[in-house]
CSV table of C-alpha atoms in Angstrom, one decimal:
chain,number,residue,atom,x,y,z
A,1,UNK,CA,80.7,-44.7,-2.7
A,2,UNK,CA,84.6,-44.1,-3.7
A,3,UNK,CA,85.9,-41.4,-6.3
A,4,UNK,CA,87.6,-42.7,-9.4
A,5,UNK,CA,87.9,-45.0,-12.0
A,6,UNK,CA,86.2,-48.3,-11.9
A,7,UNK,CA,87.9,-51.5,-13.2
A,8,UNK,CA,87.0,-54.9,-14.2
A,9,UNK,CA,88.5,-56.4,-11.3
A,10,UNK,CA,86.4,-59.4,-11.0
A,11,UNK,CA,86.5,-61.1,-14.1
A,12,UNK,CA,84.0,-63.8,-15.3
A,13,UNK,CA,81.6,-64.6,-12.4
A,14,UNK,CA,80.5,-68.0,-13.2
A,15,UNK,CA,82.4,-70.9,-13.8
A,16,UNK,CA,81.0,-73.6,-16.4
A,17,UNK,CA,80.7,-77.1,-14.1
A,18,UNK,CA,83.4,-78.7,-16.5
A,19,UNK,CA,86.0,-75.6,-16.1
A,20,UNK,CA,86.0,-76.7,-12.2
A,21,UNK,CA,89.6,-78.5,-10.8
A,22,UNK,CA,88.9,-81.9,-9.9
A,23,UNK,CA,90.7,-84.1,-7.2
A,24,UNK,CA,91.9,-87.5,-8.0
A,25,UNK,CA,89.7,-88.9,-5.4
A,26,UNK,CA,90.7,-91.6,-2.5
A,27,UNK,CA,91.4,-94.8,-3.2
A,28,UNK,CA,89.7,-96.1,-0.4
A,29,UNK,CA,86.1,-94.7,-2.2
A,30,UNK,CA,87.5,-96.1,-5.9
A,31,UNK,CA,87.4,-99.8,-4.3
A,32,UNK,CA,84.4,-99.2,-2.0
A,33,UNK,CA,82.7,-98.2,-5.1
A,34,UNK,CA,83.8,-100.8,-7.3
A,35,UNK,CA,82.6,-103.8,-4.7
A,36,UNK,CA,79.2,-102.4,-4.3
A,37,UNK,CA,78.6,-102.1,-8.0
A,38,UNK,CA,80.4,-105.4,-8.4
A,39,UNK,CA,77.5,-106.6,-5.8
A,40,UNK,CA,74.7,-104.6,-6.9
A,41,UNK,CA,74.2,-102.6,-3.9
A,42,UNK,CA,71.9,-100.4,-5.4
A,43,UNK,CA,69.2,-102.8,-6.2
A,44,UNK,CA,69.3,-104.5,-2.9
A,45,UNK,CA,68.8,-101.3,-1.8
A,46,UNK,CA,66.2,-100.2,-3.9
A,47,UNK,CA,64.4,-103.4,-2.9
A,48,UNK,CA,64.6,-103.0,0.7
A,49,UNK,CA,63.4,-99.1,0.8
A,50,UNK,CA,60.6,-99.9,-1.9
A,51,UNK,CA,57.8,-101.1,0.4
A,52,UNK,CA,58.7,-97.3,2.4
A,53,UNK,CA,57.8,-95.1,-1.1
A,54,UNK,CA,54.2,-94.5,-2.1
A,55,UNK,CA,53.2,-95.8,-5.3
A,56,UNK,CA,50.4,-93.1,-5.6
A,57,UNK,CA,50.3,-89.3,-6.2
A,58,UNK,CA,51.2,-88.3,-2.5
A,59,UNK,CA,48.9,-87.1,-0.2
A,60,UNK,CA,45.7,-85.8,-0.7
A,61,UNK,CA,45.0,-82.4,-1.1
A,62,UNK,CA,42.9,-80.3,1.3
């Protein structure tokens, strides 16, 4: 424990999500996203993986 007056050196501890600076991103990923969206890749992947998802409530209780 130190002697002396404590000051608020840390300032604000929490930052809201919308206050965080955002990077401009990368052209490659912007182009990839547009291609995947245009060709409905999300829908394709969901339909492809659908048989592996349970339609019930999950595993039975013990």
